[in-house]
Amino acid sequence: MADVNIKPITRLLVANRGEIARRIFRTAHEMGIATVAIYADGDANAPFVQEADTAIALQGQTSAETYLDAEKVYAACVASGADAVHPGYGFLSENARFAEAITKRGITWVGPPTHAIEEMGDKLSAKQAMTDAGVPTLPARELNAGDDLASAAEAIGFPVLVKASAGGGGRGMRVVESVDELEAAVEGARREAEASFGDDTVFLERWLTASRHVEIQILGDNHGNLVHLFERECSIQRRHQKVIEEAPSPAVTPEIREKMGDAAVKAAQKIGYTSAGTVEFLLDGNDFWFLEVNTSLQVEHPVTEAITGLDLVREQLRIAEGEELGYDQSGLTIDGHAIEARLYAEDPNKNFLPSPGTIQVWKPSSQARFDSGVEAGTEVSVNFDPMIAKVIAHAPTRREAAAKLARALETTQLHGITNNRDFLVATLRTPAFIEGDTTTDFIERVNPTRTREPSPVEVSDAAIAAALFAQDRRRKNAKVLRHISSGWRNSMMPPERVRYTVGESEVAIEYRAQRDGTFDMHVAGDDHHVTLHGVNGDQIDLAIDQRRIAFSISEDETNRYVHAPTGDIVLVELDRFPEAGVAEFTGGLYAPMPGKVLATEVSPGESVSEGQLLVILEAMKMEHRITAPIDGVVREVPVSEGEQVDNGQILVVFEETEGES
């Protein structure tokens, strides 16, 4: 093959946002490449915008108005003088028309050629390519207007997966168990696919309830060299989105690895694939079936970087400039084990419902790699994916990697937003995970603890730390007699008192300073002798009886965010003279988050049964179905299709049917 001229990249525009934009900027800066960010209105103050050398506003709020608008992205390239575009993952990364438009305008595309995106980025075309390469595939059928959905599904066999042909990340996907669910699932998948990828094409595929999701990382240059970088397992998922990934897979033998790797490389060679890509399979025992090809960098690429020692973004940039890989398959080896957990703003107790909001405290642990798009004060918006960070641990063995990752999550300070951190820690410590029993039904089958319940001792310790931290701050801020020891009195006075709530419980503290500087404290019925060893910034060092413990504490008007060695606890300080409350309204269904009403399915006066669909709400790039919790009669539907609603806004007012309990 003829030599390819080297074309150095000098200014790189990243057509993405959040953690992946920051990740790409980091490598680009290390390589001496200037960077350009593009941003939606809500991202104007985001860390990735601040870390770029130049930033271009896209003038819009939603994905469709910004990161999916190819013309706006191209205009940003022209305005910034960028000579290359890295699309990251999602958005326009697997849009062949966008890639072609960029390359035709003389801008370097950091990704595979457009023909490869068309053939392998389209999941149905990729299936055919794999069939031609002799790789087993699951039965599938594209859905076109006018198709008989029931016949198509029955020909494949239930359960079936409704799946978007473009994109990934769990968007545009629904598992359907019966014909009755099919039409609504197809409609919902089409809407999500259009909103996320700009393409509403969907197809049906046979669904395997319990198997392993294993993928092969491939990498090819423009000189005909192509290798695979071994496998990743991504079986632990919710809403068809991966939450924990690892490399290598605990279920893949050297023989299976060789077969899967060869199949992936042969299929990629057939279409002249270059840059980074991922070939995904379902694995059951020694048998595997092709799923799809992702023609972009994957969210979980850091675990491959950890076990191979390669920087995949650097490799992508080198390949785009025209360099050779410089190594072949024989030069690649697996070093240890790596596990990645995706830290999301979501509520595991509400079926992992996204939970937008503002991060008040963010202090990542030093014990693992963090790829994040946030800092303290960052808002996790309803308009985009709720990922906070990816946390990656690498160790000589799988067991050590799991322990290291769990501890890194546990020692990370994250407050102000509901998140899945405790669920991730619990998952990593389940016997099933440690034994490598990680099939795609893991969450339903194993059911790890969704949230951590602190013990009474942990709550008591946190309350003591918060009370003495506040007491020390008041002493340091005193306007007079600052030289007097904290808590000193010249007469016998009543003890200091403070009350907190932790979840649904209340904890009351009484404490009195002693002349030697220690404190006698009465907490939840128990007496403690506490020595304050020092306060430095947000750190407080205490000896509670015989136990010496360090805490980190952050505060806002009412919340006390306490980070202890065992994790985080939020204390809400109660007023000494609380205001009279207002009775909670219980006759309606509320929006679980800000979003857009896509459809209202009921009318005033209509009788509804438990589980019946009432409203479809779109938020954080996903559809959420609001259903009736009990049998009842609809009294009011105060929202309409297309309306933007706030968190907690009433969607449906109804009353329970008489005689029902």
XYZ file of C-alpha atoms in Angstrom:
661
model
C 0.000 0.000 0.000
C 1.256 3.473 -0.830
C 2.651 5.601 1.946
C 0.284 8.021 3.603
C 1.630 11.504 4.132
C 1.790 12.728 7.701
C -0.620 15.617 8.274
C -0.020 17.023 11.779
C -3.049 18.191 13.733
C -2.529 21.644 15.220
C -6.002 22.606 16.481
C -8.545 19.964 17.497
C -12.264 20.620 17.920
C -14.010 18.089 20.143
C -17.614 17.718 18.988
C -18.819 16.582 22.387
C -19.143 17.624 26.012
C -18.516 16.580 29.604
C -16.053 13.934 30.669
C -15.137 12.692 27.192
C -14.337 16.225 26.019
C -12.043 16.695 29.029
C -10.495 13.284 28.416
C -9.641 14.127 24.804
C -8.369 17.596 25.725
C -5.974 16.054 28.241
C -4.227 13.895 25.647
C -4.311 16.599 22.968
C -2.603 19.054 25.301
C 0.037 16.451 26.175
C 0.720 16.077 22.423
C 1.046 19.836 21.904
C -2.286 20.239 20.131
C -4.510 23.276 20.741
C -8.125 22.473 21.614
C -11.572 23.862 20.841
C -14.751 23.199 22.817
C -18.324 23.679 21.642
C -21.098 24.115 24.159
C -24.826 24.381 24.742
C -26.202 27.240 26.818
C -26.386 25.123 29.975
C -22.740 24.083 29.599
C -21.353 27.623 29.426
C -19.563 27.307 32.774
C -18.795 23.590 32.598
C -15.227 22.420 33.320
C -14.659 21.129 29.771
C -15.394 24.597 28.361
C -12.943 26.224 30.753
C -10.183 23.706 29.973
C -10.266 24.212 26.195
C -8.012 26.798 24.558
C -11.002 28.173 22.645
C -14.747 27.657 23.137
C -17.601 28.305 20.707
C -21.222 28.739 21.842
C -23.765 26.726 19.837
C -26.730 28.890 20.910
C -29.221 26.284 22.091
C -30.380 24.188 25.026
C -31.049 20.635 23.870
C -28.935 18.042 22.073
C -30.899 18.588 18.861
C -30.253 22.332 19.017
C -26.527 21.957 19.719
C -24.345 18.853 19.690
C -26.513 17.075 17.093
C -26.693 20.096 14.775
C -24.050 19.282 12.156
C -24.171 22.730 10.541
C -23.555 24.489 13.858
C -20.645 22.189 14.618
C -19.111 22.796 11.195
C -19.571 26.563 11.615
C -17.698 26.289 14.913
C -14.838 24.532 13.089
C -14.589 27.429 10.647
C -14.866 30.086 13.347
C -12.148 28.485 15.478
C -9.758 27.540 12.660
C -9.751 23.893 13.752
C -8.019 21.522 11.351
C -9.374 18.328 12.952
C -12.543 17.077 14.678
C -12.735 14.375 17.322
C -16.376 13.368 17.871
C -15.927 11.456 21.155
C -18.803 9.018 21.558
C -22.544 9.475 21.070
C -23.994 12.559 19.388
C -22.511 12.778 15.838
C -19.691 10.271 16.376
C -21.322 7.553 14.261
C -23.036 9.829 11.754
C -21.513 9.065 8.351
C -23.018 12.159 6.710
C -21.394 14.413 9.275
C -18.014 12.662 8.961
C -18.176 12.963 5.174
C -19.076 16.652 5.333
C -16.119 17.316 7.635
C -13.588 15.475 5.447
C -14.895 17.042 2.227
C -14.194 20.443 3.695
C -10.546 19.525 4.242
C -10.794 18.960 7.991
C -9.239 15.809 9.478
C -11.793 13.375 10.909
C -10.446 11.556 13.964
C -12.300 8.321 13.386
C -12.910 5.607 10.797
C -13.637 6.356 7.119
C -17.213 7.203 6.225
C -17.812 3.951 4.353
C -16.898 2.006 7.497
C -19.240 4.136 9.614
C -22.032 3.477 7.115
C -21.473 -0.261 6.954
C -20.548 -0.996 10.559
C -22.163 1.956 12.300
C -25.507 0.799 10.956
C -26.239 -2.216 13.090
C -28.121 -4.095 10.378
C -25.337 -3.619 7.808
C -22.793 -4.659 10.403
C -24.744 -7.857 11.039
C -24.543 -8.706 7.355
C -20.795 -8.008 7.306
C -20.320 -10.356 10.245
C -22.468 -13.046 8.620
C -20.253 -12.803 5.530
C -17.226 -13.198 7.801
C -18.698 -16.388 9.285
C -19.535 -14.950 12.721
C -22.815 -16.136 14.325
C -25.470 -13.426 14.627
C -28.799 -13.202 16.423
C -32.004 -13.153 14.335
C -33.039 -9.572 13.518
C -35.388 -7.613 11.293
C -35.590 -3.925 10.373
C -38.941 -2.245 10.966
C -40.343 -0.071 8.192
C -43.562 1.927 7.957
C -46.538 -0.384 7.472
C -44.781 -3.518 8.736
C -46.829 -6.023 10.719
C -45.056 -5.701 14.068
C -46.623 -8.794 15.587
C -45.613 -11.011 12.658
C -42.057 -9.645 12.683
C -41.666 -10.269 16.410
C -43.217 -13.723 16.322
C -40.893 -14.716 13.472
C -37.907 -13.846 15.673
C -39.412 -15.217 18.879
C -40.181 -13.468 22.171
C -38.627 -11.883 24.088
C -37.371 -9.406 21.493
C -35.261 -6.277 21.780
C -36.411 -3.132 19.985
C -33.169 -1.416 19.076
C -32.076 1.812 17.403
C -29.988 1.184 14.309
C -27.858 4.279 14.935
C -26.030 5.160 18.143
C -26.027 3.258 21.417
C -25.752 3.915 25.135
C -29.101 2.285 25.867
C -31.080 4.921 23.981
C -33.793 3.656 21.685
C -33.869 0.198 23.272
C -36.776 -1.738 24.798
C -37.145 -5.387 25.808
C -40.584 -6.681 24.819
C -42.056 -9.837 26.332
C -45.387 -9.956 24.463
C -47.312 -8.592 21.482
C -49.340 -6.265 23.736
C -46.216 -4.266 24.630
C -44.791 -4.082 21.110
C -46.384 -1.022 19.516
C -45.718 1.303 22.457
C -42.127 0.027 22.727
C -41.428 0.670 19.039
C -42.895 4.181 19.215
C -40.898 5.040 22.320
C -37.666 3.639 20.864
C -38.153 5.665 17.681
C -38.646 8.901 19.630
C -35.552 8.310 21.779
C -33.432 7.361 18.763
C -34.467 10.505 16.880
C -33.803 12.715 19.903
C -30.402 11.152 20.674
C -28.985 10.322 17.222
C -31.106 12.163 14.673
C -32.190 8.820 13.143
C -35.365 6.991 14.188
C -34.604 3.693 12.392
C -35.209 0.722 14.695
C -35.149 -3.049 14.323
C -36.082 -6.152 16.262
C -33.483 -8.581 17.567
C -33.737 -11.798 19.564
C -33.172 -11.063 23.254
C -31.107 -13.390 25.426
C -32.141 -12.866 29.035
C -29.008 -14.204 30.740
C -25.722 -14.028 28.840
C -22.533 -11.987 28.971
C -21.887 -8.785 27.048
C -18.302 -9.035 25.799
C -16.695 -6.663 23.305
C -13.423 -6.569 21.388
C -11.476 -3.319 21.018
C -9.992 -2.937 17.522
C -7.460 -0.394 16.268
C -6.284 0.111 12.680
C -4.076 2.581 10.825
C -4.112 3.884 7.243
C -1.267 1.555 6.237
C -3.271 -1.664 6.498
C -2.235 -2.602 10.022
C -5.081 -3.722 12.283
C -5.004 -5.315 15.737
C -7.372 -6.102 18.563
C -6.666 -4.955 22.115
C -8.398 -7.918 23.786
C -11.840 -7.893 25.338
C -13.925 -6.006 27.851
C -16.912 -7.393 29.701
C -19.833 -4.998 30.157
C -22.582 -7.289 31.428
C -23.762 -5.299 34.461
C -26.357 -2.959 33.007
C -29.566 -1.122 33.830
C -31.873 0.313 31.153
C -29.498 -1.400 28.660
C -26.746 0.989 29.744
C -23.508 -0.354 31.138
C -22.617 0.608 34.709
C -19.597 -1.609 35.452
C -17.059 -2.742 32.849
C -13.872 -4.732 33.161
C -10.926 -6.054 31.191
C -10.200 -8.839 30.669
C -13.469 -10.780 31.068
C -13.453 -13.374 33.872
C -15.353 -15.738 31.541
C -13.178 -15.524 28.432
C -10.594 -18.265 27.985
C -7.517 -17.815 25.783
C -9.268 -19.925 23.130
C -12.439 -17.788 23.131
C -10.330 -14.607 23.169
C -8.468 -15.746 20.067
C -11.678 -16.678 18.217
C -13.472 -13.461 19.105
C -10.425 -11.341 18.334
C -9.874 -13.015 14.968
C -13.541 -12.577 14.030
C -13.470 -8.887 14.926
C -10.241 -8.221 13.030
C -11.375 -10.118 9.912
C -14.630 -8.201 9.736
C -12.775 -4.897 10.173
C -10.167 -5.819 7.541
C -12.915 -6.645 5.064
C -14.104 -3.041 4.992
C -10.737 -1.321 5.510
C -11.449 -0.139 9.028
C -9.150 2.426 10.642
C -9.014 4.233 14.008
C -10.604 2.818 17.165
C -13.735 0.695 17.118
C -15.499 -1.945 19.158
C -17.082 -5.210 18.046
C -19.677 -6.351 20.571
C -20.789 -9.935 21.246
C -23.076 -11.880 23.536
C -21.292 -14.805 25.167
C -22.966 -17.893 26.638
C -20.503 -20.564 27.725
C -18.203 -21.122 24.751
C -20.723 -19.820 22.199
C -20.875 -16.201 21.090
C -23.057 -14.125 18.796
C -22.326 -10.804 17.148
C -24.298 -7.832 18.451
C -23.054 -4.639 16.807
C -20.060 -2.493 15.947
C -19.425 0.871 17.559
C -17.410 3.016 15.150
C -16.126 5.383 17.811
C -14.262 5.478 21.085
C -16.288 3.752 23.807
C -17.156 5.070 27.259
C -15.344 2.096 28.791
C -12.078 2.518 26.851
C -10.029 3.316 30.027
C -10.032 -0.317 31.188
C -8.386 -1.319 27.901
C -5.855 1.479 28.340
C -5.061 0.200 31.825
C -4.325 -3.403 30.804
C -2.452 -2.563 27.569
C -0.598 0.607 28.569
C -1.856 2.407 25.434
C -3.530 5.828 25.355
C -6.355 5.176 22.880
C -7.012 8.860 22.238
C -3.340 9.337 21.402
C -3.509 6.334 19.064
C -6.566 7.817 17.353
C -4.820 11.142 16.851
C -1.637 9.490 15.534
C -3.664 7.397 13.091
C -5.621 10.450 11.912
C -2.328 12.252 11.254
C -1.182 9.340 9.084
C 1.244 7.512 11.373
C 1.583 3.728 11.523
C 0.628 1.796 14.653
C 4.209 0.698 15.165
C 3.241 -2.649 16.743
C 1.448 -5.832 15.769
C -0.720 -8.376 17.587
C 2.246 -10.304 18.941
C 3.522 -7.198 20.705
C 0.349 -6.738 22.765
C -0.129 -8.340 26.171
C -2.570 -8.118 29.077
C -1.208 -6.559 32.265
C -3.340 -7.265 35.325
C -7.014 -6.433 35.607
C -8.991 -3.176 35.350
C -12.572 -2.344 36.368
C -14.554 0.804 35.605
C -17.701 2.012 37.374
C -19.954 4.720 36.002
C -20.979 7.181 38.671
C -24.405 8.574 37.748
C -26.768 11.209 39.109
C -29.625 8.762 39.521
C -31.723 7.211 42.261
C -31.222 3.428 42.561
C -34.222 3.247 44.902
C -36.448 4.602 42.114
C -35.354 2.108 39.459
C -32.277 4.232 38.662
C -34.359 7.242 37.674
C -32.071 10.149 36.631
C -31.721 12.768 39.369
C -30.566 16.142 38.039
C -29.280 18.835 40.346
C -26.192 20.705 41.494
C -23.121 19.019 42.954
C -22.242 20.747 46.217
C -19.142 18.749 47.178
C -16.856 16.837 44.780
C -13.511 15.508 46.012
C -12.450 12.380 44.111
C -10.372 9.783 45.894
C -6.680 9.537 45.053
C -6.910 5.740 44.917
C -8.211 5.432 41.331
C -8.397 7.177 37.961
C -11.341 9.570 37.595
C -12.581 10.713 34.187
C -15.226 13.287 35.065
C -17.055 16.217 33.557
C -17.846 17.920 36.856
C -16.459 19.969 39.710
C -18.098 21.296 42.862
C -20.890 23.604 41.747
C -21.522 21.800 38.439
C -25.158 21.354 37.475
C -26.156 17.955 36.104
C -28.723 19.048 33.540
C -31.973 17.419 32.485
C -30.908 17.898 28.859
C -28.010 15.449 28.813
C -26.725 12.137 30.134
C -26.592 12.073 33.977
C -23.046 10.664 34.201
C -20.925 12.330 36.874
C -17.695 10.396 36.361
C -16.059 7.153 35.340
C -13.893 5.633 38.070
C -11.207 3.151 37.004
C -9.056 0.878 39.177
C -6.154 -1.257 37.911
C -4.464 -3.984 39.951
C -2.513 -7.225 39.451
C -5.629 -9.345 40.075
C -9.372 -8.989 39.521
C -10.156 -9.322 43.227
C -7.718 -6.538 44.101
C -9.071 -4.302 41.351
C -12.622 -4.735 42.676
C -11.551 -3.979 46.249
C -9.527 -0.960 45.141
C -12.401 0.452 43.080
C -14.945 -0.051 45.863
C -12.687 1.732 48.331
C -11.994 4.595 45.892
C -15.738 5.142 45.476
C -16.302 4.892 49.210
C -13.635 7.486 50.000
C -14.807 9.958 47.350
C -16.711 12.955 48.700
C -19.879 13.547 46.686
C -22.746 15.591 48.102
C -25.716 17.616 46.954
C -27.091 15.226 44.354
C -28.672 11.787 44.521
C -26.299 9.242 42.989
C -25.565 5.533 42.552
C -22.232 5.434 44.403
C -23.411 3.208 47.262
C -25.028 0.809 44.791
C -21.752 0.516 42.879
C -19.805 -0.199 46.077
C -22.323 -2.841 47.121
C -22.204 -4.461 43.676
C -18.417 -4.687 43.653
C -18.494 -6.428 47.042
C -21.203 -9.001 46.314
C -19.998 -12.622 46.309
C -21.493 -13.020 42.822
C -19.360 -10.211 41.385
C -16.215 -11.361 43.160
C -16.767 -14.863 41.749
C -17.195 -13.446 38.231
C -20.861 -14.442 37.950
C -21.708 -11.359 35.876
C -24.448 -12.003 33.320
C -26.676 -9.319 31.804
C -29.437 -10.081 34.332
C -27.036 -9.457 37.239
C -28.904 -6.533 38.825
C -32.286 -8.297 38.735
C -30.858 -11.672 39.775
C -28.376 -10.626 42.473
C -30.155 -7.424 43.536
C -27.259 -5.612 45.243
C -28.128 -3.160 48.012
C -29.310 0.053 46.358
C -28.268 2.515 49.084
C -26.086 2.392 52.198
C -27.781 2.708 55.572
C -25.266 4.137 58.065
C -25.151 2.394 61.428
C -26.213 4.177 64.625
C -22.539 4.512 65.586
C -21.707 6.132 62.228
C -24.589 8.574 62.614
C -23.565 9.412 66.165
C -19.933 9.973 65.140
C -20.984 12.205 62.228
C -23.265 14.256 64.443
C -20.485 14.748 67.002
C -18.094 15.846 64.261
C -20.619 18.278 62.758
C -21.496 19.808 66.124
C -17.878 20.383 67.169
C -16.907 21.617 63.700
C -19.644 24.261 63.914
C -18.659 25.109 67.478
C -15.017 25.597 66.463
C -16.040 27.800 63.530
C -18.169 30.011 65.786
C -15.274 30.385 68.207
C -12.880 31.387 65.408
C -15.404 33.894 64.051
C -16.082 35.444 67.448
C -15.704 39.228 67.564
C -14.573 39.365 71.209
C -12.609 37.195 73.651
C -11.229 35.024 70.857
C -8.335 34.009 73.120
C -10.674 32.047 75.417
C -10.811 28.299 74.824
C -13.763 27.053 72.838
C -16.792 26.292 75.026
C -15.272 27.869 78.170
C -17.744 29.176 80.768
C -17.146 30.917 84.112
C -20.249 29.362 85.634
C -22.296 26.186 85.388
C -24.530 26.742 82.360
C -26.984 24.410 80.597
C -25.347 22.213 77.965
C -25.203 23.263 74.321
C -27.888 21.546 72.251
C -28.270 20.787 68.546
C -30.609 18.532 66.589
C -30.110 16.934 63.199
C -32.086 14.662 60.927
C -30.489 11.840 58.975
C -33.015 10.558 56.479
C -36.175 9.910 58.448
C -34.446 9.790 61.854
C -33.591 12.541 64.289
C -30.465 12.695 66.433
C -30.153 15.109 69.369
C -26.858 16.178 70.964
C -26.063 17.832 74.268
C -22.469 18.790 75.031
C -20.471 20.699 77.603
C -16.849 21.839 77.375
C -14.502 20.786 80.183
C -11.687 22.874 81.619
C -9.046 20.631 80.015
C -10.454 21.416 76.558
C -12.293 18.123 76.110
C -16.053 17.712 75.740
C -18.610 15.568 77.495
C -21.296 14.716 74.969
C -24.664 12.998 75.217
C -25.837 11.631 71.869
C -28.919 9.478 71.254
C -28.928 8.199 74.818
C -25.191 7.477 75.036
C -22.433 9.427 76.797
C -19.066 10.104 75.129
C -15.845 11.826 76.105
C -14.465 13.673 73.076
C -11.080 15.276 72.501
C -10.747 17.811 69.688
C -7.251 17.377 68.241
C -7.612 20.078 65.634
C -9.554 21.682 62.810
C -7.764 22.487 59.555
C -9.910 23.852 56.772
C -12.718 21.340 56.261
C -10.887 18.629 58.250
C -11.661 17.872 61.888
C -9.625 15.405 63.950
C -11.429 13.880 66.940
C -10.950 11.200 69.551
C -14.395 9.839 70.437
C -13.783 7.879 73.620
C -10.852 5.653 72.544
C -11.389 5.964 68.774
C -9.496 8.663 66.872
C -11.207 9.570 63.591
C -10.735 12.270 60.943
C -13.750 13.755 59.157
C -14.216 16.179 56.272
C -17.154 18.553 56.613
C -18.824 20.925 54.176
C -21.893 23.004 54.879
C -24.643 25.014 53.290
C -27.512 26.813 55.015
C -29.066 23.688 56.535
C -27.077 20.646 55.390
C -23.921 19.308 57.009
C -22.076 17.055 54.564
C -19.893 14.738 56.618
C -17.347 12.436 55.020
C -16.206 9.660 57.356
C -13.851 6.726 56.719
C -16.879 4.544 55.935
C -18.582 6.965 53.536
C -20.753 10.055 53.366
C -23.570 11.113 55.689
C -25.820 14.149 55.239
C -27.121 15.810 58.401
C -29.871 18.422 58.231
C -29.660 20.830 61.161
C -33.057 21.581 62.651
C -34.106 25.040 63.752
C -34.469 25.523 67.474
C -37.915 26.972 66.848
C -39.302 25.224 63.742
C -42.050 26.875 61.721
C -45.421 25.255 61.472
C -45.497 22.917 58.505
C -47.947 22.609 55.698
C -49.779 19.328 55.173
C -48.463 17.427 52.157
C -50.806 17.064 49.226
C -51.242 13.370 48.436
C -53.870 13.303 45.714
C -51.630 13.630 42.698
C -48.691 12.312 40.753
C -45.691 14.603 40.513
C -42.944 14.998 37.926
C -39.915 13.059 39.268
C -37.593 15.563 37.540
C -37.778 18.543 35.185
C -38.724 17.462 31.676
C -40.994 17.733 28.663
C -44.448 16.132 28.484
C -44.478 13.937 25.381
C -47.998 12.587 25.817
C -50.950 12.521 28.197
C -52.798 9.227 28.016
C -55.822 9.952 30.253
C -58.590 12.539 30.595
C -60.490 13.999 33.571
C -63.268 11.694 34.754
C -61.559 8.574 33.386
C -61.216 5.510 35.608
C -57.701 4.077 35.719
C -56.271 0.857 37.078
C -53.008 0.276 38.903
C -50.080 0.287 36.468
C -51.985 2.085 33.687
C -49.941 4.597 31.672
C -50.897 8.191 32.494
C -48.155 10.469 31.141
C -44.943 10.051 29.132
C -42.209 12.450 30.266
C -38.922 13.050 28.430
C -35.957 14.006 30.591
C -32.188 13.505 30.420
C -32.452 11.971 26.917
C -34.712 9.157 28.173
C -38.452 8.577 28.243
C -40.128 7.995 31.606
C -43.560 6.393 31.865
C -45.703 7.750 34.702
C -48.209 5.069 35.731
C -51.079 4.875 38.220
C -49.912 3.572 41.628
C -53.464 2.431 42.548
C -56.906 2.079 40.996
C -58.686 5.430 40.881
C -60.483 8.163 38.949
C -58.663 11.015 37.178
C -59.886 14.382 38.447
C -57.511 16.708 36.618
C -54.655 16.627 34.078
C -53.048 20.056 34.598
C -50.316 19.556 31.952
C -50.424 19.244 28.178
C -48.309 17.678 25.441
C -45.144 19.643 24.737
C -45.180 21.476 28.079
C -41.966 21.831 30.093
C -42.537 20.863 33.729
C -40.456 21.374 36.851
C -39.392 18.780 39.378
C -42.332 18.078 41.686
C -44.940 19.671 39.419
C -48.328 17.917 39.502
C -48.980 15.882 36.355
C -52.223 14.094 37.225
C -54.721 14.593 40.063
C -56.786 11.556 40.918
C -58.515 9.914 43.826
C -58.629 6.320 44.918
C -61.620 4.242 43.834
C -64.072 3.780 46.702
C -63.849 0.434 48.399
C -60.196 -0.089 47.368
C -57.414 -0.095 49.869
